[in-house]
C-alpha cells in the first residue's frame, strides 16, 4: 500500500511515521508513506497555495490549482483507491472505517489548513471526507497521522502477533478488559486471582465479563 499525504506543513508529519509500528511497517515494505509539500506545486514566484475567499470574510482558502497539479503529478505513477480530505465536517472515523481502508490499494490524503479548501476540490477530486472526532484541530495533519496509524496496524504482517489487532477495543464492539503483569502483589495491590491460576476457559470467561461491564459503564452506546 502507498499512502501519499499532501500538506503545507510537512514537518508536522516527520515524527509520527518514523517510530514504532509505523516505522517497522515501512521497513518491512508493507506500506510506503510519502509526505508531499503542497507549496512545491504553488503558483508564481512565491509558490502561493492560498488566497482570499470570494464574497469576502476573514481567513485564507487553499487554491484548487496547486492541489490538482500535485494530484496529477502523483497520478502519473500511482493509482488511488480513495482521495481522502481530512476535515472536521467529514464522516467520523470508526474502527469499521479503518478496517475497510486497510483493505485498499493506495490512498491519497489531503490535509486542509487555513479557513478551508476551495469547494471544487472537495466536489470533483475528493472521494471521501473524514473527521477524527467532534473537536477542531489547527489542520488535518495530526488527523492524517491518526488515520494512517489506525489503518496500517490492521494490514497483515504489520503487527507481530497478528491476533492482537483483533482483540483491540472496538474490534468486537466491546472495550478491552483490564490487563496486569508482574508483580502479582505490589504493596498489597493484588492481581485478580483468576488470572494467576492458569485456567484458560475461566480466564476467557472473566475477560469477557469484564469487557461487558466496562463497556456498560463507559460506553453503553456501543452495546
Ligand atoms: Cl480531520 N481536521 C481538523 N482540522 N480538525 C479536526 C479533524 C480534522 N477531525 C477532528 N477535528
mmCIF file of C-alpha atoms and ligand atoms in Angstrom, residues 85-89 112 130-141 143-144, ligand 1:
data_model
loop_
_atom_site.group_PDB
_atom_site.id
_atom_site.type_symbol
_atom_site.label_atom_id
_atom_site.label_comp_id
_atom_site.label_asym_id
_atom_site.label_seq_id
_atom_site.Cartn_x
_atom_site.Cartn_y
_atom_site.Cartn_z
ATOM 1 C CA UNK A 85 -9.811 15.009 2.704
ATOM 2 C CA UNK A 86 -9.306 15.353 6.464
ATOM 3 C CA UNK A 87 -11.896 17.792 7.766
ATOM 4 C CA UNK A 88 -13.934 18.269 10.953
ATOM 5 C CA UNK A 89 -17.161 18.153 8.901
ATOM 6 C CA UNK A 112 -6.569 21.185 4.969
ATOM 7 C CA UNK A 130 -13.036 12.042 7.219
ATOM 8 C CA UNK A 131 -13.048 13.688 10.666
ATOM 9 C CA UNK A 132 -11.379 12.106 13.692
ATOM 10 C CA UNK A 133 -13.871 13.486 16.214
ATOM 11 C CA UNK A 134 -16.033 16.362 17.346
ATOM 12 C CA UNK A 135 -13.396 18.963 18.109
ATOM 13 C CA UNK A 136 -11.377 21.347 15.953
ATOM 14 C CA UNK A 137 -7.676 20.903 15.149
ATOM 15 C CA UNK A 138 -5.499 23.559 13.523
ATOM 16 C CA UNK A 139 -5.093 21.451 10.405
ATOM 17 C CA UNK A 140 -5.620 17.973 9.015
ATOM 18 C CA UNK A 141 -2.054 16.729 9.633
ATOM 19 C CA UNK A 143 -5.778 13.750 11.984
ATOM 20 C CA UNK A 144 -3.977 12.186 8.991
HETATM 21 CL CL1 LIG B 1 -9.751 15.754 10.055
HETATM 22 N N1 LIG B 1 -9.255 18.247 10.751
HETATM 23 C C1 LIG B 1 -9.321 19.269 11.584
HETATM 24 N N2 LIG B 1 -8.774 20.432 11.228
HETATM 25 N N3 LIG B 1 -9.920 19.222 12.760
HETATM 26 C C2 LIG B 1 -10.453 18.048 13.092
HETATM 27 C C3 LIG B 1 -10.416 16.926 12.274
HETATM 28 C C4 LIG B 1 -9.804 17.063 11.078
HETATM 29 N N4 LIG B 1 -11.050 15.913 12.892
HETATM 30 C C5 LIG B 1 -11.453 16.413 14.047
HETATM 31 N N5 LIG B 1 -11.101 17.686 14.181
#
